[in-house]
Each structure stands twice: as C-alpha cells, then as structure tokens.
Short mmCIF file of C-alpha atoms in Angstrom, two decimals:
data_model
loop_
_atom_site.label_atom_id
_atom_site.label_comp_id
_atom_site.label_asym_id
_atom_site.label_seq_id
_atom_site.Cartn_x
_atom_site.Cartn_y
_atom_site.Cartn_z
CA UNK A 1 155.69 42.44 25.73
CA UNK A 2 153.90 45.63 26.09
CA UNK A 3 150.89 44.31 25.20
CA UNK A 4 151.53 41.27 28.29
CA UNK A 5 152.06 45.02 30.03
CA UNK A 6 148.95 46.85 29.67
CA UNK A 7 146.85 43.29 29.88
CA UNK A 8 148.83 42.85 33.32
CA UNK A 9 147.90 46.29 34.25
CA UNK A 10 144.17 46.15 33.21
CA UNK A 11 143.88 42.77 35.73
CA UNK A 12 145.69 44.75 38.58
CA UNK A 13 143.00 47.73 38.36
CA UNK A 14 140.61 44.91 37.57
CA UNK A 15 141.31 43.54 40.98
CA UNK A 16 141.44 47.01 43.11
CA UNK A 17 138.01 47.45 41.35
CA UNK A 18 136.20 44.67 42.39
CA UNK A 19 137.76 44.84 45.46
CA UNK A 20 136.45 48.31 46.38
CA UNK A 21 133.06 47.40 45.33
CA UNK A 22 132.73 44.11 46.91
CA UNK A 23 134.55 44.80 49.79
CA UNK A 24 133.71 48.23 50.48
CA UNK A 25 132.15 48.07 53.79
CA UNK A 26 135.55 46.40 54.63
CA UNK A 27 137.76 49.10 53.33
CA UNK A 28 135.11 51.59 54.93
CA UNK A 29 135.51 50.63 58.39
CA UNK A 30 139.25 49.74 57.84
CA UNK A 31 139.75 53.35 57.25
CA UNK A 32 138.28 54.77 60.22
CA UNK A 33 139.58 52.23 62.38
CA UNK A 34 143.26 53.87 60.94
CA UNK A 35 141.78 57.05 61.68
CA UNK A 36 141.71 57.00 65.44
CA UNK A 37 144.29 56.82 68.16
CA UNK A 38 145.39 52.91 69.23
CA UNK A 39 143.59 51.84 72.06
CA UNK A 40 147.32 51.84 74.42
CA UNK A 41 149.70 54.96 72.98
CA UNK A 42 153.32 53.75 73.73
CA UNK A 43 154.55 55.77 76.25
CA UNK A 44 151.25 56.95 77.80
CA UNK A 45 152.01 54.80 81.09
CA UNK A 46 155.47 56.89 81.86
CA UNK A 47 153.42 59.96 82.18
CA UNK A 48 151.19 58.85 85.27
CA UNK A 49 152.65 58.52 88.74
CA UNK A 50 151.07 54.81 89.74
CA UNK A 51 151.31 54.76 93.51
CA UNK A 52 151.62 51.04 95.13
CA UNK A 53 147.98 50.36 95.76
CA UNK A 54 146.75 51.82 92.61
CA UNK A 55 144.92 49.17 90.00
CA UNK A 56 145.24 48.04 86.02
CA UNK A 57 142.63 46.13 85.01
CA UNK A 58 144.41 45.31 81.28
CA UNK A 59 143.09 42.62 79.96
CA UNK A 60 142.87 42.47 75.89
CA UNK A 61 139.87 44.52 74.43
CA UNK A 62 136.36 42.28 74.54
CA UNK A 63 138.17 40.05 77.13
CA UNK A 64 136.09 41.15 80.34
CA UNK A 65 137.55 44.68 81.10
CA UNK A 66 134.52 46.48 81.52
CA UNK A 67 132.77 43.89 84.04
CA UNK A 68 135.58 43.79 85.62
CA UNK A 69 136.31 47.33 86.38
CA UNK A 70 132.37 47.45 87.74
CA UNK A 71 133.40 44.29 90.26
CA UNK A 72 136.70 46.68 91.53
CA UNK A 73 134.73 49.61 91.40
CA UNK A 74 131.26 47.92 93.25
CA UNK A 75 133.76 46.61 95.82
CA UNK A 76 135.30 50.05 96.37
CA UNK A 77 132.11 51.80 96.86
CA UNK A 78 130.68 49.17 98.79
CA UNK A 79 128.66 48.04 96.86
CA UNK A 80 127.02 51.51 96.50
CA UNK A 81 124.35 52.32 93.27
CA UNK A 82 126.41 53.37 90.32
CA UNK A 83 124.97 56.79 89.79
CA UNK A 84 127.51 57.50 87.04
CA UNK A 85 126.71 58.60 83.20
CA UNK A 86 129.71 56.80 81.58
CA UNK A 87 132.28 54.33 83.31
CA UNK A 88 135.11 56.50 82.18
CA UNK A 89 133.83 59.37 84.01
CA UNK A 90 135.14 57.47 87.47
CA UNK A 91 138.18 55.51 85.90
CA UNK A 92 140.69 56.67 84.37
CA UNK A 93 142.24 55.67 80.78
CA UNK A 94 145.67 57.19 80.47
CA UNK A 95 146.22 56.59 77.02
CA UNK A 96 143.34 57.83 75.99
CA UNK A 97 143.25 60.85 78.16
CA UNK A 98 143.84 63.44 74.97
CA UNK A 99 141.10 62.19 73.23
CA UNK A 100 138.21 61.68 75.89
CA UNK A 101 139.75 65.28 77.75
CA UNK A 102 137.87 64.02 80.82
CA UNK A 103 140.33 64.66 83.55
CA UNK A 104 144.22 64.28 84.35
CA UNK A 105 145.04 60.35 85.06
CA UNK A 106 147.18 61.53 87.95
CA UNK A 107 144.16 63.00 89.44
CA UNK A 108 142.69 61.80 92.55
CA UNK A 109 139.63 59.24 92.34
CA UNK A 110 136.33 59.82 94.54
CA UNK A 111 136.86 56.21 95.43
CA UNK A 112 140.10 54.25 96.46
CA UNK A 113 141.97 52.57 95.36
CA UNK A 114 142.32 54.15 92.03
CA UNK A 115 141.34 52.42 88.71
CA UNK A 116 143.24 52.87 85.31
CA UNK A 117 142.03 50.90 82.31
CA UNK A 118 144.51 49.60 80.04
CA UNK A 119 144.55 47.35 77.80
CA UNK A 120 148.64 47.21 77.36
CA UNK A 121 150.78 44.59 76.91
CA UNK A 122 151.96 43.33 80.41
CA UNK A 123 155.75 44.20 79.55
CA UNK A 124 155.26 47.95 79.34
CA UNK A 125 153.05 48.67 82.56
CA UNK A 126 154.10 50.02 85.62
CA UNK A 127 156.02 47.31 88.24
CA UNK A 128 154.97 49.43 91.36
CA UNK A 129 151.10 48.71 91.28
CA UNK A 130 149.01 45.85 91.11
CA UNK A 131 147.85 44.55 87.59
CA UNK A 132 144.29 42.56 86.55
CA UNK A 133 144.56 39.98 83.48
CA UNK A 134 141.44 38.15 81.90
CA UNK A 135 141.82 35.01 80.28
CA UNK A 136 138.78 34.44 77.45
CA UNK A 137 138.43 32.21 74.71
CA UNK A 138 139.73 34.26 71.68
CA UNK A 139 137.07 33.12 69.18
CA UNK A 140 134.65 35.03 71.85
CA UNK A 141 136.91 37.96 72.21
CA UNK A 142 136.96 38.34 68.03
CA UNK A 143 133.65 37.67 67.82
CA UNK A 144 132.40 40.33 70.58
CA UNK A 145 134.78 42.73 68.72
CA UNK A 146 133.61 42.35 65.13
CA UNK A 147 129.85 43.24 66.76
CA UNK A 148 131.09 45.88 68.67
CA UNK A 149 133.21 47.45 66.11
CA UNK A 150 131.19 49.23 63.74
CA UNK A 151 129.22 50.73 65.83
CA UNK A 152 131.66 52.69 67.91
CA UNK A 153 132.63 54.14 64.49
CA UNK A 154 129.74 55.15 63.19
CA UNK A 155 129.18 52.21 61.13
CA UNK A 156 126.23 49.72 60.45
CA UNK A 157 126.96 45.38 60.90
CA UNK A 158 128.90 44.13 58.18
CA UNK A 159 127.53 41.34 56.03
CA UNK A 160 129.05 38.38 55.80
CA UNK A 161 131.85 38.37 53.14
CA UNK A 162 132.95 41.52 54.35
CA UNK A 163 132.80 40.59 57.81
CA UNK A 164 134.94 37.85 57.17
CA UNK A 165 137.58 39.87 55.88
CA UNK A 166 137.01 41.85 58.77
CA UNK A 167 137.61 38.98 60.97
CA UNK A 168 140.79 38.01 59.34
CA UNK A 169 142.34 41.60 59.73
CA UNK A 170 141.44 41.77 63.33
CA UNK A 171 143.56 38.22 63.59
CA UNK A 172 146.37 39.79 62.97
CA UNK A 173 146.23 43.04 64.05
CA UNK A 174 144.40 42.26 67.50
CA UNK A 175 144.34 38.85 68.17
CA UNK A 176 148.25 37.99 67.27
CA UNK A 177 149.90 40.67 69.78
CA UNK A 178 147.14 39.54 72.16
CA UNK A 179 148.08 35.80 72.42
CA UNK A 180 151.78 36.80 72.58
CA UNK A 181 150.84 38.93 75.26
CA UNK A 182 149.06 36.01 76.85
CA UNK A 183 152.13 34.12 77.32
CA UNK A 184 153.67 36.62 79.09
CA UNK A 185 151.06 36.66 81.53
CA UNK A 186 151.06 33.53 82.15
CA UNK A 187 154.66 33.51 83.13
CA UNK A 188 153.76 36.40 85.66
CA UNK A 189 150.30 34.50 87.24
CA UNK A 190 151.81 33.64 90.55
CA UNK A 191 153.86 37.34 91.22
CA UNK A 192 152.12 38.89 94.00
CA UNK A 193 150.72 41.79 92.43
CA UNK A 194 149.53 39.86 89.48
CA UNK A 195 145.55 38.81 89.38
CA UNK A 196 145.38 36.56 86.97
CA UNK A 197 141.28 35.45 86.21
CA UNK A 198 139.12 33.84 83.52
CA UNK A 199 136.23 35.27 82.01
CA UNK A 200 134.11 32.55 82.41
CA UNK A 201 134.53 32.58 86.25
CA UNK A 202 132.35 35.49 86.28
CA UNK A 203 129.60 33.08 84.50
CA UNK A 204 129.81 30.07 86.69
CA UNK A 205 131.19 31.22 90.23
CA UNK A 206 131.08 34.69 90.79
CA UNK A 207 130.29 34.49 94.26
CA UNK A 208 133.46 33.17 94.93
CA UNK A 209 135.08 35.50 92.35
CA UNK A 210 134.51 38.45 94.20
CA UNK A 211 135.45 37.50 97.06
CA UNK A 212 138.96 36.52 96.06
CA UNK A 213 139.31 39.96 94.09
CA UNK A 214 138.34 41.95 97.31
CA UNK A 215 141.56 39.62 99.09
CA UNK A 216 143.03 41.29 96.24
CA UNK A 217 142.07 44.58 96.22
CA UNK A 218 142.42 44.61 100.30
CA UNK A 219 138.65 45.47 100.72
CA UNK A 220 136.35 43.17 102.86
CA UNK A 221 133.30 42.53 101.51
CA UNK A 222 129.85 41.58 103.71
CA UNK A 223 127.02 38.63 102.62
CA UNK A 224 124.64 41.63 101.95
CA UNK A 225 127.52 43.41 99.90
CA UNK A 226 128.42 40.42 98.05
CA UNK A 227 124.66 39.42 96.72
CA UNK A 228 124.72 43.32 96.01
CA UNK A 229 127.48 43.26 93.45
CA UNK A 230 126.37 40.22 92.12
CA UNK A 231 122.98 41.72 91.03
CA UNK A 232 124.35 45.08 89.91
CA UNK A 233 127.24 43.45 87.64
CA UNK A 234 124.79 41.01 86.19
CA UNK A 235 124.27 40.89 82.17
CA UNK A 236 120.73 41.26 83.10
CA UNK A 237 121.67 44.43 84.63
CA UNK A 238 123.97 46.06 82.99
CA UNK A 239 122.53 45.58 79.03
CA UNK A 240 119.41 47.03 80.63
CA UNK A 241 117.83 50.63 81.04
CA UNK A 242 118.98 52.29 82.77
CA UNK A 243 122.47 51.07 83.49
CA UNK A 244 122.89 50.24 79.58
CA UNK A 245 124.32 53.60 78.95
CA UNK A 246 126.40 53.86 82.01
CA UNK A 247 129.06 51.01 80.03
CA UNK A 248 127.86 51.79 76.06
CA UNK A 249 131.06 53.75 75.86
CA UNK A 250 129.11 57.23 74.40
CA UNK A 251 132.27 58.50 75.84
CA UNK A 252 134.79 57.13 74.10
CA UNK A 253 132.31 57.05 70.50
CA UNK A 254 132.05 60.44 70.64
CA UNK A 255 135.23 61.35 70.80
CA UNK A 256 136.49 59.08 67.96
CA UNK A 257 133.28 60.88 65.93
CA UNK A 258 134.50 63.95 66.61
CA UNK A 259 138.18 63.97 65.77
CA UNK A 260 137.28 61.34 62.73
CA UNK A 261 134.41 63.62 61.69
CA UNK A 262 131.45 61.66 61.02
CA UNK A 263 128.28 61.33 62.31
CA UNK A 264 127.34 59.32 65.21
CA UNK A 265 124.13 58.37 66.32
CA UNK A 266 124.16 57.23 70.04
CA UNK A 267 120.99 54.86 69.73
CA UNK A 268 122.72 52.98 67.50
CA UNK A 269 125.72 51.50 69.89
CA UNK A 270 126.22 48.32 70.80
CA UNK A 271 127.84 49.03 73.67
CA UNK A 272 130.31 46.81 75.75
CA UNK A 273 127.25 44.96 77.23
CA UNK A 274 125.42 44.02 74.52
CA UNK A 275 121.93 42.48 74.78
CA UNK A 276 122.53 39.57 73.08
CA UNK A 277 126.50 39.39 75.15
CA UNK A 278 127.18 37.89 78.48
CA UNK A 279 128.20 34.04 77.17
CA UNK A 280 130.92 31.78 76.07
CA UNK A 281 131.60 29.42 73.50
CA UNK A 282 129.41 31.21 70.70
CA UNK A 283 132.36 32.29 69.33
CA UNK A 284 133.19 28.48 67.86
CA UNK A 285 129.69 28.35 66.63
CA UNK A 286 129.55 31.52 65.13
CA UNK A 287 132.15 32.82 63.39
CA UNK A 288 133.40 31.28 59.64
CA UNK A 289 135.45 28.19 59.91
CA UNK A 290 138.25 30.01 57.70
CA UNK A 291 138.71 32.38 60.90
CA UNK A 292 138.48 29.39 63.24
CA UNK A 293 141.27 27.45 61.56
CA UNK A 294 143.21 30.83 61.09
CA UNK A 295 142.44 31.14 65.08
CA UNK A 296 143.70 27.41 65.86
CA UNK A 297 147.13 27.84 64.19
CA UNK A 298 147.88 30.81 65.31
CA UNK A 299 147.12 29.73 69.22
CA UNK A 300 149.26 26.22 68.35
CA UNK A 301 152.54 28.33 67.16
CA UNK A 302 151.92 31.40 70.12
CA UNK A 303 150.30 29.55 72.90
CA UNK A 304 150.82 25.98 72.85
CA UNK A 305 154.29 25.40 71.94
CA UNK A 306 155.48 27.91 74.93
CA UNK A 307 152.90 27.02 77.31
CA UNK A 308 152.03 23.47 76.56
CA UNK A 309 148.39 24.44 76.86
CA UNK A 310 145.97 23.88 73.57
CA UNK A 311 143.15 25.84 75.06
CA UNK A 312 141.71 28.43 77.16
CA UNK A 313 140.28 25.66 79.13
CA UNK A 314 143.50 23.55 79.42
CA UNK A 315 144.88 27.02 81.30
CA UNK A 316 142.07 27.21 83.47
CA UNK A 317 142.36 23.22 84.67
CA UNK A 318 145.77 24.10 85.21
CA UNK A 319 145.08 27.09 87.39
CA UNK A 320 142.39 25.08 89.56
CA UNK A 321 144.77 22.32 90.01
CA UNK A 322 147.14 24.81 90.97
CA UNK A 323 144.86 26.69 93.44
CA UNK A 324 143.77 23.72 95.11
CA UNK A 325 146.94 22.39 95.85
CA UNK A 326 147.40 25.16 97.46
CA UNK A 327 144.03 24.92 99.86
CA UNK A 328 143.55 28.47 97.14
CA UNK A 329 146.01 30.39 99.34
CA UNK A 330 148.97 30.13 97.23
CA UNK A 331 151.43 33.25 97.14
CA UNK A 332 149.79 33.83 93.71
CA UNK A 333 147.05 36.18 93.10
CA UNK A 334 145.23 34.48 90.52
CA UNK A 335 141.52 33.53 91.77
CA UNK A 336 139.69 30.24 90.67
CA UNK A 337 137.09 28.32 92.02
CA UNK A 338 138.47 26.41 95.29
CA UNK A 339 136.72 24.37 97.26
#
C-alpha cells in the first residue's frame, strides 16, 4: 500500500510538473490576471451619485464599449476633434477609480451628459439613469479578449496550446456570467431607459445607428455632424496614428503594471482597436473547435432555453421584427435598422 502511495504521489508531482512547463505561459498570465482588481468592484456603483440624465455604457468587456463611448462622446461634443490622450481621461470608470487615480466619478464632465463605463452586470447598476447594452457574438468577444489580454499585462501572444487553455478559463470566468447577464438584458430591452444595440450595427448601418443613439441620448445631430462621427469612429481611424493611442488603454496598463509590478512596454499594446479588429464572425473561424463546442453548450443551457434564441443573430431578427412593427418608434430604446 505504501508503495501504491509514493507511486500515486510521484504521478501527482509528475502532473504539476509537466503542467508548469508546458503550460507555463498559461499559469503566467493566469497569475497576473489574479493579481489585479476585477474589472466591476461590487459595490463601486453605491458610491457615485448617478443623476437622471447621466449614461452607462456596460456592455461585457470586448463587446463594443469603447466605440461606443466615442459615438456618445462624438455626439456630445458635436462631433468636435477628440483632442484627448486616453479615453478615460474624459469618462469616468467608477470601479476602477482607485487604481487609475484620475479624478472623482462624482466629478463634473467637460461635456454633458456624463459618461461612466461599466461593464457590470445589469442587476447591480443604478435604476435612476439611462443604461447602454451591446449584443456581440461571444466567439468574437473571447476571441478579441484572448488578443487583447496579454498585452495589457505585460505579456507576449500565447501559442496555441496554451492559448487554448487560456480560452477555456476565460469561458468560464468571463463568458459564463456574461451570457447570464445577457438574459437579463434582454428581459429589460424595451424599459425606457434601456438602449439595447448590436455590435454589428455599427458595421453595416451606422448611419442610422447614430442617429437613433442621439434620440437616445436627447442630442440632435446635423448631416455634416453625422458623416463627422462616422469618419472619426471608423476602424480606419481609430487603429491609426494618431488616434491609436487615444483608446490603447496606456491608462488603465499602467496602472495594473504598477500595482502588479512588472514591466510594461507601451509599444507593445494591442489596444482596444486593434489593427487587425473592427469585424465579425472571425471568431467561428478562428478560435479551436474545443472552445467553440464549449461556447455552443454553454449559450444552449444560458441563452436558448430562457430566451428561445440559438444565436446572436436570431436576437437581432427578433429585434428588427420588433422595431419595424413598430414603424422603429416603439416605447423601447433599443435601435436597429428600420426602414
């Protein structure tokens, strides 16, 4: 028996050995993703005072927040040049407002109404403002986050084996609350201070995008304006010099380098907006098919069986049948393409 023992023992170390050695870049980058605050701090949102006609753009991460907060914050400055270093510098992230020590989130912004980025579950942010949701295919979403990952800690690409375990963390710890969260949105799309969008919308009709946000928002928007902000919050234009930097979050990278303590280089970022970014449906194509089968199931047991939907693109049908019955004027807030 004791020799059964020690042989059992030898495997287990064995095991944890080949593990660390095969896997390291895994274990690596799991261990400074512990290292750093969660992207929404419970409790964060009970320390601002939202007013009524302040704005959360809280969609998941990688699901279209930051193009999204440049559409609310082009429309608010009227279409104005960003002249900004960092998109956090002009919106504020209350949950992260210890670690980025920018400014106090119940600070007055230069430009109304006021933005908050968020990416908390619907259920725990504020009823007395209004709320932004984007809907995006979740193989995208994991697939823009396993790129953008490493390099907002410090970290080189993963290669592939490690990636994939990678891949299959981030299903569970990112993409599992996210689709439950989903749900719950989806319940919420017609409330009147809900805005309930799909990423793709800012791909295909953007024109008419914008226009329904700034019904949203309360902010009229000229011809001239409109062909404005579509330029300035094109892919083209914001993965290019010299706007890249404005939305590579240096911000937030720096601070995560500095309380983690290792070394960052800032030429090495993806960034939100990534060069090779801006599309859809590369996410099926791209990532293993042990993640895309994980991906399936779990949207079957989360999404489907409460929703009835089997896809993102089911949902968005549904949404334009809904908006046209409604001539796109419903009493829901939730903007897709109408004739």
């Amino acid at each position: 028996s004791h020799a059964w023992l020690a042989l059992g023992g030898a495997a287990v170390l064995l095991v944890k050995l080949l593990d660390s050695v095969l896997f390291r870049e895994y274990h690596v980058l799991r261990a400074r993703r512990l290292a750093v605050p969660p992207l929404d701090v419970k409790g964060t949102q009970a320390q601002v005072n939202y007013r009524r006609d302040d704005v959360i753009i809280s969609p998941p991460a990688k699901c279209g927040t930051t193009v999204f907060l440049a559409l609310c914050q082009q429309l608010r400055a009227r279409a104005a040049e960003p002249t900004f270093d960092d998109q956090m510098d002009i919106i504020w992230w209350p949950s992260q407002a210890k670690l980025l020590q920018l400014h106090d989130p119940n600070a007055d912004q230069r430009w109304q109404p006021r933005l908050f980025k968020s990416h908390s579950p619907f259920n725990t942010l504020p009823t007395v403002c209004r709320k932004i949701y984007v809907l995006r295919d979740p193989l995208d979403a994991l697939l823009s986050l396993a790129k953008f990952t490493p390099s907002l800690l410090g970290l080189p690409q993963q290669e592939h084996w490690n990636n994939v375990r990678t891949l299959l963390d981030m299903c569970f710890f990112y993409l599992y609350p996210a689709l439950q969260d989903l749900v719950v949105w989806w319940q919420h799309r017609h409330d009147q201070d809900v805005f309930f969008a799909c990423y793709s919308e800012v791909l295909d009709s953007k024109p008419a995008l914008i226009r329904r946000l700034a019904r949203f928002l309360d902010i009229p928007v000229t011809d001239h304006q409109l062909r404005h902000i579509v330029e300035q919050t094109s892919h083209a234009v914001m993965s290019q010099p010299p706007h890249r930097h404005r939305y590579d979050d240096h911000r937030v990278a720096l601070a995560l380098a500095r309380q983690g303590g290792w070394h960052l280089d800032l030429n090495t970022l993806t960034g939100k907006v990534r060069q090779d970014g801006g599309k859809t449906g590369r996410g099926p194509c791209e990532l293993p098919w042990v993640v895309r089968v994980v991906v399936q199931i779990m949207w079957k047991v989360l999404v489907q069986r409460p929703t009835g939907h089997s896809s993102v693109d089911s949902m968005r049908e549904a949404l334009l049948r809904e908006c046209q019955a409604t001539n796109g004027l419903s009493h829901s807030n939730y903007r897709l393409t109408c004739g």
